[in-house]
GROMACS .gro file of C-alpha atoms in nm:
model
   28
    1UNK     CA    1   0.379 -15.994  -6.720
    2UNK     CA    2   0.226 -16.096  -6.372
    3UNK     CA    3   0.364 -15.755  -6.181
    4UNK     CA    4   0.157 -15.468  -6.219
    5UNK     CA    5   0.359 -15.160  -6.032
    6UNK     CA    6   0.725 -15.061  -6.042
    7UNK     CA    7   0.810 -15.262  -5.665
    8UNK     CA    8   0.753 -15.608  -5.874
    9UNK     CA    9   0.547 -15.720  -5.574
   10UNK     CA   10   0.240 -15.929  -5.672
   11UNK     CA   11  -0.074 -15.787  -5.556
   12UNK     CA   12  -0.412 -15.889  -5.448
   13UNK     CA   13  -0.555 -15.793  -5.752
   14UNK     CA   14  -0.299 -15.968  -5.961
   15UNK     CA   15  -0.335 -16.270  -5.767
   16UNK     CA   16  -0.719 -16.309  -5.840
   17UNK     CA   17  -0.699 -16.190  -6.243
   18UNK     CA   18  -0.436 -16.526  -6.254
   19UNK     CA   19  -0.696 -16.745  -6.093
   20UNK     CA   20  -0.991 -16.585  -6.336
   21UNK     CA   21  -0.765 -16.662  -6.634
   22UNK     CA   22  -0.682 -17.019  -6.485
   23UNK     CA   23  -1.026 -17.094  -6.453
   24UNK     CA   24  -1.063 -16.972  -6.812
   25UNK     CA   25  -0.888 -17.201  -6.937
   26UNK     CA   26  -0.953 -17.482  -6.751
   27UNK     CA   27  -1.289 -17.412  -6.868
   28UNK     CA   28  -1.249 -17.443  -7.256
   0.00000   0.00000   0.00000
């Protein structure tokens, strides 16, 4: 769910799209 390649590792990328959705929905 949070991994996005085969290592598992979380990436930079994955790290910032899980702060954009926590903002989300903080924000509703």
């Amino acid at each position: 769910m949070i991994f996005s390649n085969d290592l598992g590792f979380i990436t930079e990328v994955d790290l910032e799209n899980l702060q954009s959705k926590l903002l989300s929905l903080e924000a509703e």
